Structures are given as structure tokens and as C-alpha cells.
Tab-separated table of C-alpha atoms in Angstrom:
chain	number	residue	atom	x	y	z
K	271	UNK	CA	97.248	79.527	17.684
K	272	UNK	CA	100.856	77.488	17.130
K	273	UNK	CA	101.485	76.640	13.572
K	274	UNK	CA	104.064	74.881	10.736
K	275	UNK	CA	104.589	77.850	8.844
K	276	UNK	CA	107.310	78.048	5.749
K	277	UNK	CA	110.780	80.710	5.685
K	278	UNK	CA	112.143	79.211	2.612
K	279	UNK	CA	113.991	75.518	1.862
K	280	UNK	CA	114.171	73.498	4.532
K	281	UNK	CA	113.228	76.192	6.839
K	282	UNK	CA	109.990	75.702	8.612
K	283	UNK	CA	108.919	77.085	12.275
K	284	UNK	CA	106.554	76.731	14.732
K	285	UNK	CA	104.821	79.965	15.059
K	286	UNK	CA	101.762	81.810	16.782
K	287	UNK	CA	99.519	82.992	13.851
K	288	UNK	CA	96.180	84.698	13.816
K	289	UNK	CA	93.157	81.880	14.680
K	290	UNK	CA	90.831	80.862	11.903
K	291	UNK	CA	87.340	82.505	11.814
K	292	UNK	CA	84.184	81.368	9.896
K	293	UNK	CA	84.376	84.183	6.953
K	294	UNK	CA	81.576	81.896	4.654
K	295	UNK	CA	78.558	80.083	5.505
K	296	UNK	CA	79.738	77.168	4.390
K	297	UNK	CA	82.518	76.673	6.434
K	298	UNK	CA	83.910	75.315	9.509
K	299	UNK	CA	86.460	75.631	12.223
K	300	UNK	CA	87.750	72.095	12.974
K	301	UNK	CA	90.098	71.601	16.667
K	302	UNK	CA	93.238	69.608	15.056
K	303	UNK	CA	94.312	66.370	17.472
K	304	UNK	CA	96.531	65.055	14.731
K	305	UNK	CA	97.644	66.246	11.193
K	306	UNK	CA	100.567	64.252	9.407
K	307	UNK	CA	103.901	65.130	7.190
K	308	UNK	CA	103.331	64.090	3.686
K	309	UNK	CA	105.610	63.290	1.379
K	310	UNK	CA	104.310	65.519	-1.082
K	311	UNK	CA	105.333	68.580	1.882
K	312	UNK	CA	108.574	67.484	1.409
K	313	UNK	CA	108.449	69.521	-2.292
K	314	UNK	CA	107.634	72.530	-0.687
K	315	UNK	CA	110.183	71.835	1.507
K	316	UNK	CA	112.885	71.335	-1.232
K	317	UNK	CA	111.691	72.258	-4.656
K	318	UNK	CA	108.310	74.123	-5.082
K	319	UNK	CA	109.414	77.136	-2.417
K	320	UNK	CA	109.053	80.044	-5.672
K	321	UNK	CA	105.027	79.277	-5.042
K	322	UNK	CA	105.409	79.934	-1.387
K	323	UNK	CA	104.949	82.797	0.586
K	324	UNK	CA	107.160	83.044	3.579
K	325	UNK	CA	105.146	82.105	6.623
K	326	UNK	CA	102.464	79.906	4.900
K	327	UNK	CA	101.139	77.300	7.096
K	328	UNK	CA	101.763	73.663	5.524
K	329	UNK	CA	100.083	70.645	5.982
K	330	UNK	CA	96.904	68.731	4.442
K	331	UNK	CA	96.188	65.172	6.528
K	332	UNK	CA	94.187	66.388	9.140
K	333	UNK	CA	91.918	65.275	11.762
K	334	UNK	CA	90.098	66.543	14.670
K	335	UNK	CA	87.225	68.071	16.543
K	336	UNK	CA	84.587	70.766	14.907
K	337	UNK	CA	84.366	73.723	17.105
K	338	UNK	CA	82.247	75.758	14.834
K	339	UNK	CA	79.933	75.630	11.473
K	340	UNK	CA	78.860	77.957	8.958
K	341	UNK	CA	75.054	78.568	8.921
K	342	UNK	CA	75.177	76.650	5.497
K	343	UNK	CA	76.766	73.528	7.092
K	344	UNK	CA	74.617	70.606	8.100
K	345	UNK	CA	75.964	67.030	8.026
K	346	UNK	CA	78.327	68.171	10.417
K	347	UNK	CA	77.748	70.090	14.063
K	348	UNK	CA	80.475	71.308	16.878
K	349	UNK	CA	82.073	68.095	18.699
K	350	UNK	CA	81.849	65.759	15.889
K	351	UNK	CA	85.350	64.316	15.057
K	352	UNK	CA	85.440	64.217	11.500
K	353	UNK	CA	88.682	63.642	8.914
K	354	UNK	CA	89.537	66.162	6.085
K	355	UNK	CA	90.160	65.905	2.577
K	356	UNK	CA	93.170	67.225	1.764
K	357	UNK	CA	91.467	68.570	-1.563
K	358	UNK	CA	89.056	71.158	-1.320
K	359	UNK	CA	85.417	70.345	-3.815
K	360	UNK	CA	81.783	71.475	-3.446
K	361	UNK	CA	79.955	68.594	-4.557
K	362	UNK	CA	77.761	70.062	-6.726
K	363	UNK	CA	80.230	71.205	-10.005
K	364	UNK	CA	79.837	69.202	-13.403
K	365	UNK	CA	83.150	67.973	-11.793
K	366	UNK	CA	81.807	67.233	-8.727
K	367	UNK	CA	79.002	65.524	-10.122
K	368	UNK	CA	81.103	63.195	-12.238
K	369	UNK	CA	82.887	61.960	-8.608
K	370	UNK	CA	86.085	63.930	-10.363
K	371	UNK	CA	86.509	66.251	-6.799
K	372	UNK	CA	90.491	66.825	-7.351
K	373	UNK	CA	89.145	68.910	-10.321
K	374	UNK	CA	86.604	70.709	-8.748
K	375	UNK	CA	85.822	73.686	-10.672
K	376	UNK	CA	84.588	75.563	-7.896
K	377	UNK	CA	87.939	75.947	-6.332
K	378	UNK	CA	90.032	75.367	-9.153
K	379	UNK	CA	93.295	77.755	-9.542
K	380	UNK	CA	92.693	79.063	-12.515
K	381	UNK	CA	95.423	81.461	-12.388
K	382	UNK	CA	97.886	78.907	-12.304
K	383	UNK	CA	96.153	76.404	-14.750
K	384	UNK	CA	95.574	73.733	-11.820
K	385	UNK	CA	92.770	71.722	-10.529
K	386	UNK	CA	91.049	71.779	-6.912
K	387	UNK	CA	92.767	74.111	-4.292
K	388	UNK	CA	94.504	72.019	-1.507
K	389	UNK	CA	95.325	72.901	1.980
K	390	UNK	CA	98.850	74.039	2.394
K	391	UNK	CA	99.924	73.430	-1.238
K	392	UNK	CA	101.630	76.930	-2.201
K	393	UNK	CA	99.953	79.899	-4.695
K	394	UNK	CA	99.815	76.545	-7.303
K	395	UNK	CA	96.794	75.247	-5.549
K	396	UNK	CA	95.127	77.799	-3.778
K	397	UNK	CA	97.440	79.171	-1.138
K	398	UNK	CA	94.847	78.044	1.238
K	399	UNK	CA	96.421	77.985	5.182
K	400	UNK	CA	97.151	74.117	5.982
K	401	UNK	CA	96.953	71.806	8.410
K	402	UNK	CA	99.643	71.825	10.258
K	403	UNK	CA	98.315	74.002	13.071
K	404	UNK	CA	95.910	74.252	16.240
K	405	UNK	CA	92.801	74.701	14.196
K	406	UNK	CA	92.013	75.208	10.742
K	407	UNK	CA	89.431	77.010	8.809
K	408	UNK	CA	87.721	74.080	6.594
K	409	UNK	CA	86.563	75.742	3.154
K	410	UNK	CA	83.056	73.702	1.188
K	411	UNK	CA	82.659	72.331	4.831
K	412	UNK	CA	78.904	71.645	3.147
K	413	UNK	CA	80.815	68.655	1.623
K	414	UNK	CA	84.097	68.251	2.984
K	415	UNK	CA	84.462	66.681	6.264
K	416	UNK	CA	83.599	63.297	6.412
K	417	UNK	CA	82.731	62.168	9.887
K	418	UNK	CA	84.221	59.287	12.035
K	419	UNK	CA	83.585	57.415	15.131
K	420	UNK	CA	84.194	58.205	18.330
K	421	UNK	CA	86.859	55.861	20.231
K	422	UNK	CA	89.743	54.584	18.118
K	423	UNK	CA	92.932	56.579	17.877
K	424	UNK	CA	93.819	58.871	15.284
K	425	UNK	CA	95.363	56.924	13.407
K	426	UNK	CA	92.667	54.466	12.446
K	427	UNK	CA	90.696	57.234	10.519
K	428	UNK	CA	93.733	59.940	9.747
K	429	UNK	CA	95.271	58.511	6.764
K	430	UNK	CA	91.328	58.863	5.345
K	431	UNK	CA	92.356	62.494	4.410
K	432	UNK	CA	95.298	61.245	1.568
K	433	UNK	CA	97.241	58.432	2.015
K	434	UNK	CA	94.266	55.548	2.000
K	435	UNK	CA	92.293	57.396	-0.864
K	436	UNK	CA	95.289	58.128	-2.402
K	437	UNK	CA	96.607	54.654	-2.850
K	438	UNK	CA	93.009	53.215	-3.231
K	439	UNK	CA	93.048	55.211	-6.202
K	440	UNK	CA	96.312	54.167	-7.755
K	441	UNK	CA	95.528	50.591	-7.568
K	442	UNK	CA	92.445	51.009	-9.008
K	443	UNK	CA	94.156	52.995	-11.629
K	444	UNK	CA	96.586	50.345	-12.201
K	445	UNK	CA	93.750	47.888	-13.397
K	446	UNK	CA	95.696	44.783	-12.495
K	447	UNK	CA	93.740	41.672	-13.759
K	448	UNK	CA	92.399	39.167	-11.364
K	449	UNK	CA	95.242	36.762	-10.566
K	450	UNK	CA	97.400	39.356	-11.200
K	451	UNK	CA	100.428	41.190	-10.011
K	452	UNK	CA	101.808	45.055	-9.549
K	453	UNK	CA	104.969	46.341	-9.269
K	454	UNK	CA	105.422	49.103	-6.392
K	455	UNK	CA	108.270	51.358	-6.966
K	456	UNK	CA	108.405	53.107	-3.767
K	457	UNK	CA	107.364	52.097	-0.310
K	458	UNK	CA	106.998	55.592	1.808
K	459	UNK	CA	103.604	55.689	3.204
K	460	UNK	CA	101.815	55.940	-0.188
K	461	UNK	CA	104.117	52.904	-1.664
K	462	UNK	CA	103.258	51.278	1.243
K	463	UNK	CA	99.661	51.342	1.185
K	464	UNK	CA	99.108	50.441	-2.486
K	465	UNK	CA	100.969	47.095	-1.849
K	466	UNK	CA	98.674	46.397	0.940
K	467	UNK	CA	95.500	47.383	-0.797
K	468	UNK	CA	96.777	45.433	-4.025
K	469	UNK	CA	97.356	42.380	-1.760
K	470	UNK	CA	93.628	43.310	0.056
K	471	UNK	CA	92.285	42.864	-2.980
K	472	UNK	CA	93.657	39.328	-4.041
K	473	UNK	CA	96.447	40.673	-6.581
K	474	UNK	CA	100.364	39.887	-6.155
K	475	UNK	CA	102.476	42.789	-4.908
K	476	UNK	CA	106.177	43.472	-5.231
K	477	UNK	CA	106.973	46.666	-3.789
K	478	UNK	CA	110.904	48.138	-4.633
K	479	UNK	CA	112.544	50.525	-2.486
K	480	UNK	CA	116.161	51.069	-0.965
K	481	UNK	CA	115.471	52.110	2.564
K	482	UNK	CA	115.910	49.009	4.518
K	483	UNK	CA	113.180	50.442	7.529
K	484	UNK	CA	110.687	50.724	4.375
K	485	UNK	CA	111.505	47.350	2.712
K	486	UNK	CA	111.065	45.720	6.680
K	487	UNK	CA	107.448	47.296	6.996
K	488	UNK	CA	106.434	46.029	3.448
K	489	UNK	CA	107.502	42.578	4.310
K	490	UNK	CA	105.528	42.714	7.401
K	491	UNK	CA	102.763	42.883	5.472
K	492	UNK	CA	103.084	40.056	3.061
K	493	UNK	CA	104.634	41.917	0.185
K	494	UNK	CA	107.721	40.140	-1.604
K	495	UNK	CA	110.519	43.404	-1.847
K	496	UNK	CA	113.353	44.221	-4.384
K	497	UNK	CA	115.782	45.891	-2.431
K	498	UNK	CA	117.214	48.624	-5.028
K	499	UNK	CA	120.050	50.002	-2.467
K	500	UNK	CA	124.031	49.718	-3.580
K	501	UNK	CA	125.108	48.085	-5.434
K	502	UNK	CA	122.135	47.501	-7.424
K	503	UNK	CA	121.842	49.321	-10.384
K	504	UNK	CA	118.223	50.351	-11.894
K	505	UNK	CA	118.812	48.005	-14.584
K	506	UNK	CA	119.310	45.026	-11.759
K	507	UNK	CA	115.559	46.029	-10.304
K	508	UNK	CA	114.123	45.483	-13.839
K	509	UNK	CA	115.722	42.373	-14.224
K	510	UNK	CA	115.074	41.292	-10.672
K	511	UNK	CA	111.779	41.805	-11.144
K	512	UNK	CA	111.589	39.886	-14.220
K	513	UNK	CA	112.724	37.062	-12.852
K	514	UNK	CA	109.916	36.971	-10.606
K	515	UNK	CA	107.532	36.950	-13.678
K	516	UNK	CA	108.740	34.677	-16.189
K	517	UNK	CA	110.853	37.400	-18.021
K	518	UNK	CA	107.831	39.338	-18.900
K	519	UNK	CA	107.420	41.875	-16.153
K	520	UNK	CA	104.019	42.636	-14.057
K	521	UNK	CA	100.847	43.293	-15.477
K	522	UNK	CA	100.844	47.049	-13.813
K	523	UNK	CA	103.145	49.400	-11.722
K	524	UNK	CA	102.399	51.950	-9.856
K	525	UNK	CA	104.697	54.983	-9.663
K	526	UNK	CA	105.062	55.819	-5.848
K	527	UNK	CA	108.246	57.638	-6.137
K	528	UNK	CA	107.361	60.966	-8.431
K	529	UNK	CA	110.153	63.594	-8.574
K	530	UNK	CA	112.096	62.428	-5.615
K	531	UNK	CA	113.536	59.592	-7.835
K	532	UNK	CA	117.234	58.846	-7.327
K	533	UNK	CA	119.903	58.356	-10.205
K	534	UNK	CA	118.614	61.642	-12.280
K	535	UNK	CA	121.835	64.137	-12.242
K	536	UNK	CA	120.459	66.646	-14.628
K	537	UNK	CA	117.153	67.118	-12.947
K	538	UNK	CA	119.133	66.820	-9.401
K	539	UNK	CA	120.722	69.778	-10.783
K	540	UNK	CA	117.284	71.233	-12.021
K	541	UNK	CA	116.275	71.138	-8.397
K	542	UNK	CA	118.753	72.287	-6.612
K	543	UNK	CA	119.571	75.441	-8.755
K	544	UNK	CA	115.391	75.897	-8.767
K	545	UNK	CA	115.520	76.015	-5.397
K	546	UNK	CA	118.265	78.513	-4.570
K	547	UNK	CA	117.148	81.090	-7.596
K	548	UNK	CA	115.045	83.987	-6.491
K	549	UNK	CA	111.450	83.349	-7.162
K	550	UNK	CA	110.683	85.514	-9.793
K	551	UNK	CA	112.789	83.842	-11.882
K	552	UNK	CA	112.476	80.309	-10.553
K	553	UNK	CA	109.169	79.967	-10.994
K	554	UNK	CA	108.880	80.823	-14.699
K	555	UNK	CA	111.328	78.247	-15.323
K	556	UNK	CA	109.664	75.540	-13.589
K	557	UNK	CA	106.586	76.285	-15.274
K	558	UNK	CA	107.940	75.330	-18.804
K	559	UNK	CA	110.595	73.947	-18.664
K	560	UNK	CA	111.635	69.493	-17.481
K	561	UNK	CA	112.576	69.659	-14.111
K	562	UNK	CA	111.992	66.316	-12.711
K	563	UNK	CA	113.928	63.193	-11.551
K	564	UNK	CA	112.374	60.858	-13.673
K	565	UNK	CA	114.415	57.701	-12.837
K	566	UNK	CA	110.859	56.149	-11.475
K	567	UNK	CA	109.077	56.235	-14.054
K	568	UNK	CA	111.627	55.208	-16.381
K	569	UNK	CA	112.090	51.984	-14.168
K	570	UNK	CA	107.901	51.440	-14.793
K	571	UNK	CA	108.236	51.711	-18.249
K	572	UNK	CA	110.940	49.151	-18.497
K	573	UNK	CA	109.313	46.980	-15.675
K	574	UNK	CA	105.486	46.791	-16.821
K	575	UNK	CA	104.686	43.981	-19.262
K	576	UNK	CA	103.765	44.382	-23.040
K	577	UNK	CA	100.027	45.731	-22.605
K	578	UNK	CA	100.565	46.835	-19.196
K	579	UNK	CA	98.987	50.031	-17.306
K	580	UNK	CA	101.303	52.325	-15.198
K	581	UNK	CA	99.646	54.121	-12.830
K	582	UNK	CA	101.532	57.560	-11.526
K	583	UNK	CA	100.422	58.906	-8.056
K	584	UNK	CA	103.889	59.875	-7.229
K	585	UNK	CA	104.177	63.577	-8.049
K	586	UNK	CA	105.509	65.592	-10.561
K	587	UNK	CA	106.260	69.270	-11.309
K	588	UNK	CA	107.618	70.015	-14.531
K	589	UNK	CA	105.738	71.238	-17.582
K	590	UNK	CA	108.273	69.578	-20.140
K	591	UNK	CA	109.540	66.693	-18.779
K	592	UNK	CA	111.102	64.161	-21.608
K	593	UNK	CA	109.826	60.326	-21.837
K	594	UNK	CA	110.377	57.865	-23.781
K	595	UNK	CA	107.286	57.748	-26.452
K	596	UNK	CA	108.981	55.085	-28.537
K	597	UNK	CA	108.919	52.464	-26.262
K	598	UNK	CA	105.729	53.332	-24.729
K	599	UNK	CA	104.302	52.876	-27.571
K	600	UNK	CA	105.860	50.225	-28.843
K	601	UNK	CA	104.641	47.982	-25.573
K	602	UNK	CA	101.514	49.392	-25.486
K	603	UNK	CA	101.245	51.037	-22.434
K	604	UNK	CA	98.709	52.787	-20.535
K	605	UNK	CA	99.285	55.666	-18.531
K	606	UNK	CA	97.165	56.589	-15.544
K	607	UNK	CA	97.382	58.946	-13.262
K	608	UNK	CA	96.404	62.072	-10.841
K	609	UNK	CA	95.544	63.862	-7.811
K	610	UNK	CA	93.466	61.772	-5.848
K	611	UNK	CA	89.422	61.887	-5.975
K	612	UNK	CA	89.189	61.490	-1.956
K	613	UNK	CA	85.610	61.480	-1.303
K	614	UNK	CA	85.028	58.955	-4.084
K	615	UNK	CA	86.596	55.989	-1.974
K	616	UNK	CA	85.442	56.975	1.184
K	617	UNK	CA	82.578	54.323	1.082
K	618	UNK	CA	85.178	51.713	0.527
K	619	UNK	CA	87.502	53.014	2.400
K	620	UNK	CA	85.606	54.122	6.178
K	621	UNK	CA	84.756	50.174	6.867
K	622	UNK	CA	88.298	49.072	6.810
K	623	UNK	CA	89.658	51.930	8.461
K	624	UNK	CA	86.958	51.249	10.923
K	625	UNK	CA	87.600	47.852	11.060
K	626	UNK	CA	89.224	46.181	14.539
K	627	UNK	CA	90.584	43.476	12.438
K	628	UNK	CA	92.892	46.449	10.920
K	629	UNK	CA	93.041	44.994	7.010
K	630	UNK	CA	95.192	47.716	6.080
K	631	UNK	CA	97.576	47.996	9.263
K	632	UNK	CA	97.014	51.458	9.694
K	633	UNK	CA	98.215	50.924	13.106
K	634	UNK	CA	101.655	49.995	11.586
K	635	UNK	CA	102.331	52.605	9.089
K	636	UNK	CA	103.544	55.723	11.686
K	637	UNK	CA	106.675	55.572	12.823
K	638	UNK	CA	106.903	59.174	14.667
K	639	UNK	CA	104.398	60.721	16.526
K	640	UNK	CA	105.304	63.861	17.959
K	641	UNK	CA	103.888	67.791	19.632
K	642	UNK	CA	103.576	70.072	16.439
K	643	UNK	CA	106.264	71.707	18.386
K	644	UNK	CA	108.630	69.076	17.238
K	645	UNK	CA	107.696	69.789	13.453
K	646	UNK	CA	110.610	71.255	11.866
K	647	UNK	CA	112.560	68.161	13.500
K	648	UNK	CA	110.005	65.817	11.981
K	649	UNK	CA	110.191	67.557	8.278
K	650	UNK	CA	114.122	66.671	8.473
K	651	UNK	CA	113.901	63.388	9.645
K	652	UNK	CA	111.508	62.441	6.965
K	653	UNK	CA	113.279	64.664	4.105
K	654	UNK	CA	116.761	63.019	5.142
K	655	UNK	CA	115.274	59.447	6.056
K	656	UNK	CA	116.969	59.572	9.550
K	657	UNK	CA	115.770	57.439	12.153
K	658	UNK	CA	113.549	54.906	10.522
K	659	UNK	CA	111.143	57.471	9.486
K	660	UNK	CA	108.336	56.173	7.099
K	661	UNK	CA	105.176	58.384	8.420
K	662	UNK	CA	105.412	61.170	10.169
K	663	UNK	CA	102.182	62.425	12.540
K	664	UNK	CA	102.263	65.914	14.901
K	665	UNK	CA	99.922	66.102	17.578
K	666	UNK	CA	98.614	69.574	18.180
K	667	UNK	CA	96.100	68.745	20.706
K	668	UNK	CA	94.778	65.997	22.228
């Protein structure tokens, strides 16, 4: 079969690779018709590359047709179109069983210290092949794969597999109060989605970005936007955003950005030396030591009212990354965050996606759709924000 696979930063191909096989009775072999570019790819692309191996195969939104099942899988059978979780769980850990399935202990990478393996996500989580391919072997298929109806595109039930769950669960995180309001920093496809859940939900959203394609999407959606491009300084987003809210700032924000922030030299530097070093010694270092671009979550801190709750879904890599305790403390603030419990919100989630009405504009989130042939070109679009690109989605078959 044709697949993403990954040489090394900002080198990915299309390649033909061996075709997945049922190797456990409880998995499945799933036909791919569309699997999207994350924005968390874009750290393998860039940064995390000492936990690759060259010629992984990336990816981790999928959806598509089963072809095959394990003789353990039944909720599922061969030409059901189903959408994949892009963390791996059983269902049935002590994890499992307290709805935490981004912890699963099952598949948990012990080895590196980290919760549930993930499709495509490096040694770090797994090193499980992704889903950025022709077909792909679906590990815990017993529980995994939730299935969808037939009829809509793709794209009404894709974004079930990480983005939707994903931002469900930071606003939820975020606890804003009824009659409240959250502050978005961020509006990729994530960013995006939180505002639109948070104004779903009845709550006032603000979402900041400087990417004026991004900010024109949000607005679309009835989202009021700080635009944080030049000249404005991250000091004239707090204070813009203060002045929305009688000087106080909003009850919650939710971190969107993670370690792609802008305006953090040092950790600019971090990365970029990270990613040229030869893995054996990269990789030790960005296991201890505070690599990240923290300018985001800064800007929360100084943006979330006294008694606030910041809610991180954005990610982050480093082990010993510096914050500012003092003034978290000082206002009170809670700190949420983590990898996303998919299956959890699927029950709130499947009736909207399903939805004609479209609640969540899931039709208007994609700005690219192209042949997984096209995927290295996609990966630099979205890395380098060229052409308008928000969301990213290859078709490997149709």
C-alpha cells in the first residue's frame, strides 16, 4: 500500500510499505477514504524527530471502511464505515473503567513513562504505524472504532477521531460558568473548534490568533477575534482582551497554541538545535530538560481572571519547562489539562456531527483536501501557513 512515512525534519514521502495484516484477535483492518494532518504531526515534523524511526508512517485522524476483523471483534463487521480514535484503549483497564482512555494502561508506554499508545506518534507513544496510509491495522478494535452512518461526507464524522473530542474536552476542562466567557489563544483547527463548542454551549468566546485566514473562519462563526499579528505585542492581547471584560480578564482560557507559541527565542533555539542534533543525544536532552515556547501559556496566565481555570490542550514536550508559580498562585488559578479521553464524548459528540443543521460547521473547518500523494506538499503548507491552510485532509481512497 502508499503511505506518509517520516526521513527526518521536514522530510516526509509517499511510499509503498508492506499492507497491514490481522496479527491479534482483537483487531481490525480498516480501508482509509480520508485521514487528516494534525497539528500535533507538525512536532514530528519539526521537533520530536529523535523518537522517530526513519520511515514511520504518520498520521492519527482517520476514517474509512473495515475490510477485516479479528475473531474477538464484534460491534464492528467488514463494510461498516466507522471513525478511529486517535488513542489506542481497551475498555476494560481500571483506566478504562474510570472513562480515563488516553491513560489506558493496557497500551500505555511504559518505557517512555507515557500514557495510551497513539497511532503515528513516534517510540514516545507506542511507535504504532499511523494513519496516513491506504489501510491501517486498528489495535483494541474490540473497543476502538466507533461506527458512523452511511451517506454524509467524510468530513461530517472525521474530525470524531481528535479534533471534536479534543476540543469538547478542553472546554469542558475550562469550566466556564454559565453566562460566562473563554479566552481562545489559538484558532488552528483545535482553537477553532473550542470557540464554537464554547459558543454551542451558551458561553462567550474570544478566540486570539495572528493568521488573518484563521481569524476570518472564527468570525464566521460568531466568535469576537483579537488579532495578535504586528505590531501587536503580547502585552497588547492581554490588554485587548481586558478591555472586553471590564479590566478583569475571562473567566477561563484555553491554551490552543502548545509549543508552537511565537515570541520564545530561547526555546526557538531549544528547538531548532533539538532538531538538528543526532538522536542519541537529542533525545536525552529533551527528556529533562525546558524545551518549549511557552509564550501561550504565559499570555493565559496573564489573561484569565483572579479564580480562573486554564485549560491546556495545546501540546507540550519538555520535562522542565519554567512557569511562573508566583503569580499562579497568587490569582488562584486552576490548571487543566491533557490528552484527550475520545470515546468519552462520543455520545455528545456523534448527534451533532450527525446533525444536517451542522452546529459545529464541520463542513467549514477544511481548507485542503487533497490524494495522500500530495502529502508532503500538504505537511508544508500547514507547517509554513501558506495558502490559507487551517485543516488539512488526504484522501487515500474513495
Amino acid at each position: 500500500m502508499k503511505a506518509l512515512t517520516w526521513h527526518g525534519r521536514r522530510d516526509v514521502r509517499v511510499e509503498s510499505v508492506p499492507d497491514p495484516a490481522i496479527k491479534e484477535p482483537t483487531d481490525a483492518v480498516v480501508r482509509l477514504t480520508s485521514t487528516a494532518i494534525c497539528g500535533s504531526d507538525l512536532h514530528l515534523y519539526e521537533v520530536l524527530g529523535p523518537f522517530m524511526t526513519e520511515g514511520d508512517i504518520m498520521g492519527h485522524e482517520p476514517l474509512g471502511i473495515v475490510e477485516e476483523v479479528g475473531a474477538e471483534v464484534d460491534h464492528i463487521r467488514p463494510g461498516d464505515r466507522v471513525v478511529i480514535p486517535f488513542n489506542i484503549a481497551c475498555g476494560h483497564c481500571a483506566m478504562c473503567g474510570m472513562r480515563l482512555y488516553a491513560q489506558c494502561e493496557t497500551t500505555q508506554v511504559r518505557e517512555y513513562g507515557t500514557g495510551a499508545a497513539l497511532y503515528g506518534y513516534s517510540k514516545l507513544y507506542g511507535h504504532v504505524p499511523g494513519a496516513q496510509a491506504e489501510y491501517l491495522r486498528v489495535p483494541q478494535a474490540q473497543f476502538g472504532p466507533v461506527k458512523v452512518p452511511e451517506g454524509p461526507p467524510d468530513e461530517r464524522f472525521l474530525y470524531l477521531s481528535d479534533v471534536l473530542p479534543t476540543a469538547w474536552q478542553a472546554v469542558q476542562y475550562a469550566d466556564i460558568p454559565e453566562g460566562g466567557g473563554v479566552t481562545v489563544l489559538g484558532l488552528g483547527p483545535i482553537g477553532q473548534m473550542c470557540a464554537r463548542i464554547a459558543r454551542h454551549l451558551g458561553r462567550r468566546a474570544i478566540g486570539v490568533d495572528l493568521v488573518p485566514e484563521r481569524l476570518d473562519m472564527a468570525r464566521r462563526h460568531g466568535v469576537e477575534v483579537v488579532d495578535a499579528g504586528p505590531p501587536h505585542t503580547a502585552h497588547d492581547v492581554v490588554e485587548m482582551v481586558r478591555d472586553k471584560t471590564h479590566g478583569r480578564g475571562t473567566d477561563s482560557v484555553i491554551d490552543a497554541v502548545g509549543m508552537e507559541a511565537h515570541g520564545s527565542p530561547v526555546a526557538k533555539m531549544a528547538h531548532t538545535l533539538t532538531g538538528w542534533m543526532p538522536d542519541r543525544a537529542a533525545a536525552p536532552l529533551m527528556s529533562r530538560m525546558g524545551v518549549d515556547r511557552l509564550a501561550a501559556l504565559h499570555e493565559a496566565i496573564e489573561i484569565v481572571r483572579r479564580g480562573g481555570t486554564i485549560s491546556v490542550i495545546g501540546v507540550y514536550g519538555g520535562m522542565a519547562d519554567p512557569l511562573p508559580m508566583l503569580q499562579m498562585f497568587d490569582k488562584g488559578v486552576t490548571v487543566t489539562m491533557g490528552q484527550a479521553h475520545v470515546k468519552r464524548w462520543i455520545d455528545d459528540l456523534l448527534p451533532l456531527a450527525a446533525d444536517d443543521a451542522d452546529p459545529l460547521g464541520v463542513m467549514d473547518l477544511a481548507t485542503h483536501h487533497l490524494p495522500l500523494e500530495q502529502g508532503p506538499q500538504g505537511y508544508e503548507i500547514f507547517q509554513k501557513k501558506q495558502d490559507g491552510a487551517v485543516k488539512v485532509v488526504l484522501h487515500p481512497s474513495s
